[in-house]
PDB file of C-alpha atoms in Angstrom:
ATOM      1  CA  MET P   1     188.872 185.385 175.708  1.00 34.00           C
ATOM      2  CA  VAL P   2     191.012 183.196 177.976  1.00 38.00           C
ATOM      3  CA  GLU P   3     193.411 181.313 176.317  1.00 41.00           C
ATOM      4  CA  PRO P   4     193.894 177.620 176.303  1.00 35.00           C
ATOM      5  CA  THR P   5     197.060 177.944 178.095  1.00 41.00           C
ATOM      6  CA  PHE P   6     195.156 179.470 180.874  1.00 86.00           C
ATOM      7  CA  VAL P   7     195.152 176.017 182.318  1.00 96.00           C
ATOM      8  CA  SER P   8     197.842 173.882 183.780  1.00 97.00           C
ATOM      9  CA  ALA P   9     198.616 170.189 184.855  1.00 98.00           C
ATOM     10  CA  HIS P  10     199.210 169.015 188.269  1.00 98.00           C
ATOM     11  CA  ASP P  11     200.542 165.447 188.347  1.00 98.00           C
ATOM     12  CA  THR P  12     201.131 162.745 191.177  1.00 97.00           C
ATOM     13  CA  VAL P  13     202.468 160.229 189.179  1.00 98.00           C
ATOM     14  CA  PRO P  14     199.737 157.601 189.977  1.00 98.00           C
ATOM     15  CA  VAL P  15     201.169 153.988 189.889  1.00 98.00           C
ATOM     16  CA  TRP P  16     198.442 151.500 188.445  1.00 97.00           C
ATOM     17  CA  ARG P  17     198.478 147.490 189.046  1.00 96.00           C
ATOM     18  CA  SER P  18     198.652 147.340 185.256  1.00 93.00           C
ATOM     19  CA  GLY P  19     202.529 148.579 185.365  1.00 96.00           C
ATOM     20  CA  THR P  20     205.485 149.978 187.748  1.00 97.00           C
ATOM     21  CA  ALA P  21     206.574 153.035 188.975  1.00 98.00           C
ATOM     22  CA  ALA P  22     208.988 153.205 185.936  1.00 98.00           C
ATOM     23  CA  ASP P  23     205.748 153.033 183.900  1.00 98.00           C
ATOM     24  CA  ALA P  24     204.225 155.880 185.619  1.00 98.00           C
ATOM     25  CA  LEU P  25     207.330 158.078 185.582  1.00 98.00           C
ATOM     26  CA  ARG P  26     207.928 157.724 181.884  1.00 98.00           C
ATOM     27  CA  ASP P  27     204.110 158.285 181.373  1.00 98.00           C
ATOM     28  CA  THR P  28     204.264 161.349 183.053  1.00 98.00           C
ATOM     29  CA  VAL P  29     207.309 162.542 180.921  1.00 98.00           C
ATOM     30  CA  ASP P  30     205.369 161.975 177.947  1.00 98.00           C
ATOM     31  CA  LEU P  31     202.166 163.232 179.122  1.00 98.00           C
ATOM     32  CA  ALA P  32     204.211 166.634 180.052  1.00 98.00           C
ATOM     33  CA  ARG P  33     205.281 166.527 176.267  1.00 98.00           C
ATOM     34  CA  ALA P  34     201.524 166.243 175.285  1.00 98.00           C
ATOM     35  CA  VAL P  35     199.900 169.008 177.267  1.00 97.00           C
ATOM     36  CA  GLU P  36     202.640 171.304 176.382  1.00 98.00           C
ATOM     37  CA  ALA P  37     201.529 170.638 172.707  1.00 97.00           C
ATOM     38  CA  LEU P  38     198.243 171.549 173.635  1.00 96.00           C
ATOM     39  CA  GLY P  39     199.093 174.997 174.947  1.00 95.00           C
ATOM     40  CA  TYR P  40     198.923 174.248 178.867  1.00 96.00           C
ATOM     41  CA  ARG P  41     201.057 176.837 180.973  1.00 96.00           C
ATOM     42  CA  ARG P  42     202.549 174.846 183.491  1.00 98.00           C
ATOM     43  CA  TYR P  43     203.131 171.134 184.470  1.00 98.00           C
ATOM     44  CA  TRP P  44     203.732 170.610 188.064  1.00 98.00           C
ATOM     45  CA  VAL P  45     204.347 167.598 190.406  1.00 98.00           C
ATOM     46  CA  ALA P  46     203.383 166.901 193.812  1.00 97.00           C
ATOM     47  CA  GLU P  47     205.587 165.430 196.638  1.00 96.00           C
ATOM     48  CA  HIS P  48     204.379 161.988 198.382  1.00 94.00           C
ATOM     49  CA  HIS P  49     206.577 159.793 200.484  1.00 93.00           C
ATOM     50  CA  SER P  50     206.166 155.989 201.505  1.00 92.00           C
ATOM     51  CA  THR P  51     203.081 155.622 199.133  1.00 94.00           C
ATOM     52  CA  PRO P  52     203.528 153.038 196.497  1.00 96.00           C
ATOM     53  CA  ALA P  53     200.532 154.239 194.455  1.00 97.00           C
ATOM     54  CA  LEU P  54     201.941 157.509 194.065  1.00 97.00           C
ATOM     55  CA  ALA P  55     205.586 157.655 192.544  1.00 97.00           C
ATOM     56  CA  THR P  56     206.298 161.749 193.291  1.00 95.00           C
ATOM     57  CA  SER P  57     208.991 161.433 196.368  1.00 95.00           C
ATOM     58  CA  ALA P  58     211.371 163.503 194.309  1.00 96.00           C
ATOM     59  CA  PRO P  59     209.881 166.317 192.423  1.00 97.00           C
ATOM     60  CA  ALA P  60     212.930 168.575 191.904  1.00 98.00           C
ATOM     61  CA  VAL P  61     214.625 165.112 189.972  1.00 98.00           C
ATOM     62  CA  LEU P  62     211.495 164.704 188.408  1.00 98.00           C
ATOM     63  CA  ALA P  63     211.065 168.357 187.098  1.00 98.00           C
ATOM     64  CA  GLY P  64     214.432 168.100 185.483  1.00 98.00           C
ATOM     65  CA  GLN P  65     213.652 165.112 183.501  1.00 98.00           C
ATOM     66  CA  ILE P  66     210.530 167.062 182.108  1.00 98.00           C
ATOM     67  CA  LEU P  67     212.623 170.106 181.457  1.00 98.00           C
ATOM     68  CA  ALA P  68     214.963 168.234 179.290  1.00 98.00           C
ATOM     69  CA  VAL P  69     212.124 166.885 176.980  1.00 98.00           C
ATOM     70  CA  THR P  70     210.020 170.060 176.728  1.00 98.00           C
ATOM     71  CA  ALA P  71     210.695 173.953 175.467  1.00 98.00           C
ATOM     72  CA  THR P  72     208.139 176.056 176.422  1.00 97.00           C
ATOM     73  CA  ILE P  73     205.942 174.798 179.111  1.00 98.00           C
ATOM     74  CA  ARG P  74     206.869 175.928 182.751  1.00 98.00           C
ATOM     75  CA  VAL P  75     207.725 173.009 184.824  1.00 98.00           C
ATOM     76  CA  GLY P  76     207.599 172.812 188.601  1.00 98.00           C
ATOM     77  CA  SER P  77     206.657 171.536 191.972  1.00 98.00           C
ATOM     78  CA  GLY P  78     203.124 171.450 193.239  1.00 95.00           C
ATOM     79  CA  ALA P  79     204.448 171.356 195.939  1.00 95.00           C
ATOM     80  CA  VAL P  80     207.667 171.066 197.708  1.00 96.00           C
ATOM     81  CA  LEU P  81     206.431 170.306 201.332  1.00 94.00           C
ATOM     82  CA  LEU P  82     209.031 172.459 202.816  1.00 92.00           C
ATOM     83  CA  PRO P  83     208.833 170.712 206.506  1.00 90.00           C
ATOM     84  CA  ASN P  84     210.674 167.915 204.967  1.00 90.00           C
ATOM     85  CA  HIS P  85     213.530 169.387 203.901  1.00 91.00           C
ATOM     86  CA  ALA P  86     216.379 171.913 204.701  1.00 91.00           C
ATOM     87  CA  PRO P  87     215.836 175.207 202.815  1.00 94.00           C
ATOM     88  CA  LEU P  88     219.172 175.211 201.512  1.00 94.00           C
ATOM     89  CA  ALA P  89     218.997 171.799 199.792  1.00 95.00           C
ATOM     90  CA  VAL P  90     215.671 172.820 198.081  1.00 97.00           C
ATOM     91  CA  ALA P  91     217.616 175.968 197.031  1.00 97.00           C
ATOM     92  CA  GLU P  92     220.378 174.341 195.494  1.00 98.00           C
ATOM     93  CA  GLN P  93     218.350 171.575 193.725  1.00 98.00           C
ATOM     94  CA  PHE P  94     216.162 174.361 191.903  1.00 98.00           C
ATOM     95  CA  GLY P  95     219.162 176.541 191.720  1.00 98.00           C
ATOM     96  CA  VAL P  96     220.409 173.716 189.142  1.00 98.00           C
ATOM     97  CA  LEU P  97     217.001 173.749 187.353  1.00 98.00           C
ATOM     98  CA  GLY P  98     216.857 177.339 187.197  1.00 98.00           C
ATOM     99  CA  SER P  99     220.376 177.794 185.674  1.00 98.00           C
ATOM    100  CA  LEU P 100     219.894 174.628 182.995  1.00 98.00           C
ATOM    101  CA  HIS P 101     216.291 175.969 182.009  1.00 98.00           C
ATOM    102  CA  PRO P 102     216.083 180.093 182.853  1.00 97.00           C
ATOM    103  CA  GLY P 103     212.816 181.335 183.171  1.00 97.00           C
ATOM    104  CA  ARG P 104     210.731 178.055 182.790  1.00 98.00           C
ATOM    105  CA  VAL P 105     210.994 176.872 186.715  1.00 98.00           C
ATOM    106  CA  ASP P 106     208.493 177.222 189.332  1.00 98.00           C
ATOM    107  CA  LEU P 107     208.745 176.050 193.099  1.00 98.00           C
ATOM    108  CA  GLY P 108     205.554 175.876 194.689  1.00 98.00           C
ATOM    109  CA  VAL P 109     205.839 175.395 198.434  1.00 97.00           C
ATOM    110  CA  GLY P 110     203.164 173.541 201.187  1.00 95.00           C
ATOM    111  CA  ARG P 111     203.571 173.111 204.677  1.00 90.00           C
ATOM    112  CA  ALA P 112     202.304 169.741 204.986  1.00 79.00           C
ATOM    113  CA  VAL P 113     204.349 166.589 205.219  1.00 68.00           C
ATOM    114  CA  GLY P 114     202.994 164.266 202.291  1.00 57.00           C
ATOM    115  CA  GLY P 115     202.723 160.664 203.579  1.00 61.00           C
ATOM    116  CA  ALA P 116     203.370 158.882 207.005  1.00 63.00           C
ATOM    117  CA  ALA P 117     204.791 161.011 210.129  1.00 65.00           C
ATOM    118  CA  ALA P 118     207.713 158.426 210.346  1.00 68.00           C
ATOM    119  CA  ALA P 119     208.444 159.502 206.640  1.00 72.00           C
ATOM    120  CA  GLY P 120     208.436 162.718 207.639  1.00 68.00           C
ATOM    121  CA  ALA P 121     210.627 162.613 210.810  1.00 70.00           C
ATOM    122  CA  ARG P 122     213.334 160.556 208.676  1.00 76.00           C
ATOM    123  CA  LEU P 123     213.278 163.647 205.930  1.00 79.00           C
ATOM    124  CA  GLY P 124     212.768 166.725 207.949  1.00 67.00           C
ATOM    125  CA  ASP P 125     215.350 169.778 208.341  1.00 60.00           C
ATOM    126  CA  PRO P 126     218.060 168.526 210.721  1.00 60.00           C
ATOM    127  CA  HIS P 127     217.256 172.005 212.337  1.00 62.00           C
ATOM    128  CA  PRO P 128     213.862 172.054 212.504  1.00 64.00           C
ATOM    129  CA  ARG P 129     211.911 175.549 212.260  1.00 72.00           C
ATOM    130  CA  ASP P 130     208.375 176.865 212.166  1.00 90.00           C
ATOM    131  CA  PHE P 131     207.207 177.229 208.273  1.00 92.00           C
ATOM    132  CA  PRO P 132     207.677 180.986 208.060  1.00 95.00           C
ATOM    133  CA  ALA P 133     211.377 180.771 208.966  1.00 93.00           C
ATOM    134  CA  GLN P 134     211.952 178.157 206.698  1.00 93.00           C
ATOM    135  CA  LEU P 135     209.974 179.867 203.811  1.00 95.00           C
ATOM    136  CA  ASP P 136     212.048 183.283 204.530  1.00 94.00           C
ATOM    137  CA  GLU P 137     215.642 181.050 204.113  1.00 93.00           C
ATOM    138  CA  LEU P 138     214.343 179.544 200.949  1.00 96.00           C
ATOM    139  CA  VAL P 139     213.385 182.788 199.436  1.00 96.00           C
ATOM    140  CA  GLY P 140     216.639 184.833 200.854  1.00 94.00           C
ATOM    141  CA  TYR P 141     218.438 182.144 198.845  1.00 95.00           C
ATOM    142  CA  PHE P 142     217.323 183.764 195.601  1.00 96.00           C
ATOM    143  CA  HIS P 143     216.475 187.253 196.456  1.00 91.00           C
ATOM    144  CA  ARG P 144     219.275 188.237 198.726  1.00 80.00           C
ATOM    145  CA  GLU P 145     219.251 191.664 200.237  1.00 65.00           C
ATOM    146  CA  GLY P 146     222.349 193.441 201.690  1.00 53.00           C
ATOM    147  CA  GLY P 147     225.061 191.855 199.266  1.00 54.00           C
ATOM    148  CA  ALA P 148     226.659 188.246 199.930  1.00 55.00           C
ATOM    149  CA  SER P 149     225.357 186.390 203.180  1.00 68.00           C
ATOM    150  CA  GLN P 150     227.375 183.682 204.777  1.00 81.00           C
ATOM    151  CA  VAL P 151     225.706 180.855 203.173  1.00 91.00           C
ATOM    152  CA  ARG P 152     224.978 180.751 199.638  1.00 93.00           C
ATOM    153  CA  ALA P 153     223.091 178.602 197.641  1.00 95.00           C
ATOM    154  CA  VAL P 154     225.116 177.562 194.442  1.00 96.00           C
ATOM    155  CA  PRO P 155     224.368 177.680 191.708  1.00 97.00           C
ATOM    156  CA  GLU P 156     223.025 180.998 191.796  1.00 95.00           C
ATOM    157  CA  PRO P 157     220.640 181.346 188.471  1.00 97.00           C
ATOM    158  CA  ALA P 158     220.125 184.463 186.613  1.00 96.00           C
ATOM    159  CA  VAL P 159     216.313 184.123 186.516  1.00 97.00           C
ATOM    160  CA  ALA P 160     215.021 182.699 190.181  1.00 97.00           C
ATOM    161  CA  PRO P 161     212.545 180.265 189.921  1.00 98.00           C
ATOM    162  CA  GLU P 162     208.913 181.608 190.382  1.00 98.00           C
ATOM    163  CA  PHE P 163     207.762 180.754 193.808  1.00 98.00           C
ATOM    164  CA  TRP P 164     204.033 179.662 194.728  1.00 98.00           C
ATOM    165  CA  MET P 165     202.316 178.859 197.748  1.00 98.00           C
ATOM    166  CA  VAL P 166     200.066 175.689 197.669  1.00 97.00           C
ATOM    167  CA  GLY P 167     197.272 175.429 200.451  1.00 97.00           C
ATOM    168  CA  SER P 168     193.920 174.037 201.390  1.00 96.00           C
ATOM    169  CA  SER P 169     192.751 176.956 203.809  1.00 96.00           C
ATOM    170  CA  PRO P 170     191.880 180.521 203.835  1.00 97.00           C
ATOM    171  CA  SER P 171     194.605 180.833 206.568  1.00 97.00           C
ATOM    172  CA  SER P 172     196.988 179.440 204.073  1.00 97.00           C
ATOM    173  CA  ALA P 173     195.685 181.849 201.404  1.00 98.00           C
ATOM    174  CA  ALA P 174     195.886 184.787 203.539  1.00 98.00           C
ATOM    175  CA  PHE P 175     199.628 183.791 204.418  1.00 98.00           C
ATOM    176  CA  ALA P 176     200.682 183.530 200.877  1.00 98.00           C
ATOM    177  CA  GLY P 177     198.715 186.898 200.270  1.00 98.00           C
ATOM    178  CA  ALA P 178     200.525 188.642 202.946  1.00 98.00           C
ATOM    179  CA  ARG P 179     204.052 187.442 201.734  1.00 97.00           C
ATOM    180  CA  GLY P 180     203.377 188.738 198.234  1.00 98.00           C
ATOM    181  CA  LEU P 181     203.218 185.122 196.850  1.00 98.00           C
ATOM    182  CA  PRO P 182     201.256 183.706 193.978  1.00 98.00           C
ATOM    183  CA  TYR P 183     198.665 181.273 195.573  1.00 98.00           C
ATOM    184  CA  VAL P 184     196.914 177.828 194.615  1.00 98.00           C
ATOM    185  CA  TYR P 185     193.847 176.766 196.616  1.00 98.00           C
ATOM    186  CA  ALA P 186     193.592 172.797 196.563  1.00 97.00           C
ATOM    187  CA  HIS P 187     189.785 172.320 195.923  1.00 97.00           C
ATOM    188  CA  THR P 188     191.300 168.882 195.007  1.00 97.00           C
ATOM    189  CA  ILE P 189     191.711 168.182 198.919  1.00 95.00           C
ATOM    190  CA  VAL P 190     189.009 170.504 200.459  1.00 96.00           C
ATOM    191  CA  PRO P 191     186.303 171.515 197.935  1.00 95.00           C
ATOM    192  CA  GLY P 192     183.849 174.007 198.374  1.00 92.00           C
ATOM    193  CA  LEU P 193     185.834 176.684 199.902  1.00 97.00           C
ATOM    194  CA  ALA P 194     188.026 178.042 196.815  1.00 97.00           C
ATOM    195  CA  SER P 195     185.879 181.296 196.263  1.00 97.00           C
ATOM    196  CA  VAL P 196     186.713 182.008 200.252  1.00 98.00           C
ATOM    197  CA  ALA P 197     190.444 181.433 200.088  1.00 98.00           C
ATOM    198  CA  LEU P 198     190.795 183.295 197.220  1.00 98.00           C
ATOM    199  CA  ASN P 199     189.063 186.190 198.585  1.00 98.00           C
ATOM    200  CA  ALA P 200     190.916 185.794 201.743  1.00 98.00           C
ATOM    201  CA  TYR P 201     194.346 186.025 199.743  1.00 98.00           C
ATOM    202  CA  ARG P 202     193.475 189.229 197.526  1.00 98.00           C
ATOM    203  CA  LYS P 203     192.559 190.936 200.864  1.00 98.00           C
ATOM    204  CA  ALA P 204     195.447 190.202 202.711  1.00 98.00           C
ATOM    205  CA  PHE P 205     197.716 190.495 199.507  1.00 98.00           C
ATOM    206  CA  ARG P 206     200.869 193.002 199.637  1.00 98.00           C
ATOM    207  CA  PRO P 207     202.896 193.770 196.605  1.00 98.00           C
ATOM    208  CA  SER P 208     206.565 191.914 197.112  1.00 96.00           C
ATOM    209  CA  VAL P 209     209.405 190.913 195.219  1.00 94.00           C
ATOM    210  CA  HIS P 210     207.558 188.305 193.816  1.00 96.00           C
ATOM    211  CA  LEU P 211     204.336 189.771 192.530  1.00 97.00           C
ATOM    212  CA  GLU P 212     202.949 193.382 192.305  1.00 97.00           C
ATOM    213  CA  TYR P 213     199.380 192.443 191.956  1.00 97.00           C
ATOM    214  CA  PRO P 214     197.846 189.260 193.508  1.00 97.00           C
ATOM    215  CA  ARG P 215     197.491 185.824 191.227  1.00 97.00           C
ATOM    216  CA  GLY P 216     195.365 183.335 192.746  1.00 97.00           C
ATOM    217  CA  ALA P 217     194.582 179.841 191.155  1.00 97.00           C
ATOM    218  CA  VAL P 218     192.919 176.631 191.669  1.00 97.00           C
ATOM    219  CA  SER P 219     193.667 173.191 191.722  1.00 98.00           C
ATOM    220  CA  ALA P 220     190.640 170.513 191.127  1.00 98.00           C
ATOM    221  CA  ILE P 221     190.598 166.816 189.833  1.00 98.00           C
ATOM    222  CA  VAL P 222     189.407 166.526 186.399  1.00 98.00           C
ATOM    223  CA  VAL P 223     188.207 163.524 184.636  1.00 98.00           C
ATOM    224  CA  LEU P 224     186.819 164.132 181.369  1.00 98.00           C
ATOM    225  CA  ALA P 225     185.853 161.750 178.726  1.00 98.00           C
ATOM    226  CA  ASP P 226     183.851 161.144 175.641  1.00 98.00           C
ATOM    227  CA  SER P 227     181.024 160.281 177.932  1.00 98.00           C
ATOM    228  CA  ASP P 228     179.870 160.878 181.330  1.00 98.00           C
ATOM    229  CA  GLU P 229     179.784 156.958 181.834  1.00 98.00           C
ATOM    230  CA  ARG P 230     183.326 156.526 180.763  1.00 97.00           C
ATOM    231  CA  ALA P 231     184.660 159.335 182.865  1.00 98.00           C
ATOM    232  CA  HIS P 232     183.433 158.163 185.862  1.00 97.00           C
ATOM    233  CA  SER P 233     184.427 154.702 185.007  1.00 97.00           C
ATOM    234  CA  LEU P 234     187.713 156.223 184.923  1.00 97.00           C
ATOM    235  CA  ALA P 235     187.563 158.286 187.977  1.00 98.00           C
ATOM    236  CA  ASP P 236     186.467 154.978 190.092  1.00 97.00           C
ATOM    237  CA  ALA P 237     189.704 153.351 189.680  1.00 97.00           C
ATOM    238  CA  PHE P 238     191.548 156.062 191.348  1.00 97.00           C
ATOM    239  CA  VAL P 239     188.689 156.342 194.026  1.00 97.00           C
ATOM    240  CA  LEU P 240     188.805 152.871 194.616  1.00 97.00           C
ATOM    241  CA  GLY P 241     192.618 152.682 195.217  1.00 96.00           C
ATOM    242  CA  GLN P 242     191.850 155.244 197.841  1.00 95.00           C
ATOM    243  CA  ILE P 243     189.457 153.062 199.787  1.00 96.00           C
ATOM    244  CA  LEU P 244     191.886 150.316 199.392  1.00 96.00           C
ATOM    245  CA  MET P 245     194.860 151.981 201.062  1.00 94.00           C
ATOM    246  CA  ARG P 246     192.745 153.824 203.719  1.00 92.00           C
ATOM    247  CA  THR P 247     191.206 150.464 204.707  1.00 93.00           C
ATOM    248  CA  THR P 248     192.804 147.371 203.696  1.00 92.00           C
ATOM    249  CA  ASP P 249     196.391 147.809 202.254  1.00 93.00           C
ATOM    250  CA  PRO P 250     198.164 150.986 202.648  1.00 92.00           C
ATOM    251  CA  ASP P 251     201.029 149.524 200.114  1.00 94.00           C
ATOM    252  CA  THR P 252     198.370 148.655 197.416  1.00 95.00           C
ATOM    253  CA  LEU P 253     198.973 150.060 193.838  1.00 97.00           C
ATOM    254  CA  LEU P 254     195.933 151.706 192.031  1.00 97.00           C
ATOM    255  CA  PRO P 255     193.316 149.393 190.463  1.00 97.00           C
ATOM    256  CA  THR P 256     192.681 148.902 186.885  1.00 95.00           C
ATOM    257  CA  GLU P 257     189.680 150.647 185.310  1.00 96.00           C
ATOM    258  CA  GLU P 258     188.120 147.006 184.686  1.00 96.00           C
ATOM    259  CA  GLU P 259     189.043 145.637 188.372  1.00 96.00           C
ATOM    260  CA  ALA P 260     186.686 148.887 189.377  1.00 96.00           C
ATOM    261  CA  ARG P 261     184.182 148.138 187.161  1.00 96.00           C
ATOM    262  CA  ARG P 262     183.614 144.814 189.029  1.00 96.00           C
ATOM    263  CA  HIS P 263     184.044 146.571 192.354  1.00 96.00           C
ATOM    264  CA  ARG P 264     180.165 147.094 194.083  1.00 95.00           C
ATOM    265  CA  PHE P 265     180.607 149.976 196.115  1.00 95.00           C
ATOM    266  CA  GLY P 266     178.367 150.118 199.532  1.00 90.00           C
ATOM    267  CA  GLY P 267     177.570 151.747 202.201  1.00 92.00           C
ATOM    268  CA  ALA P 268     180.604 153.754 203.573  1.00 95.00           C
ATOM    269  CA  GLU P 269     182.476 153.354 200.321  1.00 96.00           C
ATOM    270  CA  GLU P 270     179.793 154.627 198.104  1.00 96.00           C
ATOM    271  CA  GLY P 271     179.795 157.712 200.559  1.00 96.00           C
ATOM    272  CA  PHE P 272     183.337 158.199 200.138  1.00 96.00           C
ATOM    273  CA  ARG P 273     183.186 157.868 196.541  1.00 96.00           C
ATOM    274  CA  ARG P 274     180.349 160.432 196.152  1.00 96.00           C
ATOM    275  CA  GLU P 275     182.315 162.847 198.744  1.00 95.00           C
ATOM    276  CA  ARG P 276     185.626 162.634 196.479  1.00 95.00           C
ATOM    277  CA  ILE P 277     183.909 162.533 192.755  1.00 96.00           C
ATOM    278  CA  ASP P 278     180.954 164.891 193.138  1.00 96.00           C
ATOM    279  CA  PRO P 279     182.579 168.236 194.049  1.00 97.00           C
ATOM    280  CA  GLN P 280     185.066 167.658 191.272  1.00 98.00           C
ATOM    281  CA  LEU P 281     184.947 167.815 187.623  1.00 98.00           C
ATOM    282  CA  VAL P 282     183.920 164.532 186.183  1.00 98.00           C
ATOM    283  CA  GLY P 283     182.036 163.990 182.980  1.00 98.00           C
ATOM    284  CA  SER P 284     182.051 164.582 179.395  1.00 98.00           C
ATOM    285  CA  LEU P 285     182.806 167.781 177.853  1.00 98.00           C
ATOM    286  CA  ALA P 286     179.234 169.037 177.893  1.00 98.00           C
ATOM    287  CA  THR P 287     178.795 168.158 181.291  1.00 98.00           C
ATOM    288  CA  VAL P 288     181.988 169.634 182.955  1.00 98.00           C
ATOM    289  CA  ALA P 289     182.358 172.787 181.051  1.00 97.00           C
ATOM    290  CA  PRO P 290     179.733 174.771 182.439  1.00 97.00           C
ATOM    291  CA  ARG P 291     180.856 173.459 186.166  1.00 97.00           C
ATOM    292  CA  PHE P 292     184.546 174.310 185.052  1.00 97.00           C
ATOM    293  CA  GLU P 293     183.442 177.884 183.907  1.00 95.00           C
ATOM    294  CA  ALA P 294     181.370 178.291 187.371  1.00 96.00           C
ATOM    295  CA  LEU P 295     184.414 177.324 189.622  1.00 96.00           C
ATOM    296  CA  VAL P 296     186.706 179.736 187.736  1.00 95.00           C
ATOM    297  CA  ARG P 297     184.449 182.801 187.865  1.00 95.00           C
ATOM    298  CA  GLU P 298     182.935 182.394 191.026  1.00 96.00           C
ATOM    299  CA  SER P 299     186.758 181.771 192.436  1.00 96.00           C
ATOM    300  CA  GLY P 300     188.258 184.600 190.396  1.00 95.00           C
ATOM    301  CA  ALA P 301     190.913 182.337 189.891  1.00 96.00           C
ATOM    302  CA  ASP P 302     193.629 183.634 187.342  1.00 95.00           C
ATOM    303  CA  GLU P 303     194.783 180.165 186.524  1.00 96.00           C
ATOM    304  CA  PHE P 304     193.576 176.928 186.740  1.00 97.00           C
ATOM    305  CA  PHE P 305     195.359 173.433 187.566  1.00 98.00           C
ATOM    306  CA  ALA P 306     193.963 170.053 186.813  1.00 98.00           C
ATOM    307  CA  LEU P 307     194.990 166.726 188.447  1.00 98.00           C
ATOM    308  CA  SER P 308     193.938 164.004 186.387  1.00 96.00           C
ATOM    309  CA  GLN P 309     194.547 160.979 188.021  1.00 95.00           C
ATOM    310  CA  ILE P 310     193.131 158.344 185.227  1.00 97.00           C
ATOM    311  CA  PRO P 311     194.815 154.999 184.264  1.00 97.00           C
ATOM    312  CA  GLY P 312     195.922 154.827 180.692  1.00 96.00           C
ATOM    313  CA  LEU P 313     198.265 157.459 179.214  1.00 97.00           C
ATOM    314  CA  GLU P 314     195.856 157.686 176.131  1.00 98.00           C
ATOM    315  CA  GLN P 315     192.611 158.400 178.453  1.00 98.00           C
ATOM    316  CA  ARG P 316     194.758 160.956 180.441  1.00 98.00           C
ATOM    317  CA  ILE P 317     195.733 162.721 177.444  1.00 98.00           C
ATOM    318  CA  ARG P 318     192.256 162.814 176.015  1.00 98.00           C
ATOM    319  CA  SER P 319     190.940 164.474 179.270  1.00 98.00           C
ATOM    320  CA  TYR P 320     193.435 167.060 178.861  1.00 98.00           C
ATOM    321  CA  GLU P 321     192.567 167.704 175.459  1.00 98.00           C
ATOM    322  CA  LEU P 322     188.892 168.264 176.285  1.00 98.00           C
ATOM    323  CA  LEU P 323     189.649 170.384 179.122  1.00 97.00           C
ATOM    324  CA  ALA P 324     192.057 172.765 176.635  1.00 96.00           C
ATOM    325  CA  LYS P 325     188.548 172.978 174.689  1.00 95.00           C
ATOM    326  CA  ALA P 326     186.526 174.127 177.454  1.00 95.00           C
ATOM    327  CA  ALA P 327     189.136 176.414 178.708  1.00 94.00           C
ATOM    328  CA  ALA P 328     189.269 178.150 174.897  1.00 91.00           C
ATOM    329  CA  SER P 329     185.380 178.701 175.412  1.00 84.00           C
ATOM    330  CA  LEU P 330     185.319 180.877 178.480  1.00 79.00           C
TER     331      LEU P 330
END
């Protein structure tokens, strides 16, 4: 029996036309409290830039707000996109979080940019290096060897954040394994390769200061509701928003469920809709539970992250409540 805490929450803080970015951020804080009460293990926030529909530009700041109003759930980034930052700045931010909330902070890192290239260029490390060098520097601030170094990230928490690598390819999985890091495969971005990626991760794994044994996870889009029809109606709102951002208005906020219901997906839009929804976990508990179990079993995932980009806080909480039931039945 796998406990409900096997599941964790992944959040991009979607901003809907029915509200504001401030509303979305407050909903995230409330959602974190709700999933903690449901027994979830972790709550991670993503990083995006210059994207009005996703209010996740500052994961360390938002993680701090969530840590302050929760007590047991681990909180962190999924992921800090390291090419956008000087490693020392990231170490200092997460050192503050770890000092205030020892043993509850996760530092997931990725090597993407998370938005327009122009935003990445303005955010980036002033002394750019390749990703492995950046990661080594970041880890070194928390796991120093050979005594004091010339530069230290202060404060130095008594318990270092738990490092994770987040990626969407077998190569990123093998990289994480070779570094002895826990790894999350983003089925949310590239569905269909979870088993391949986690097999590559386990094959490449070498014990490290982080882990003695491999720990792999899968992140998928999850939209659960009391009926298949309602779940697909909720999922369509986010999908329509992605279509609008890609075709007509990159600065749009996400449409409401009612707007999505009125929209007629045709041609290429319908193809995109199917591409985004079909491989993910969308539907009622009866529909999603066997697909959830299959994804976990086939990949051999030790943990599962659910990204529920759903309009309405009550509907999001309901989705996570139903997923907890599915996890408890494994």
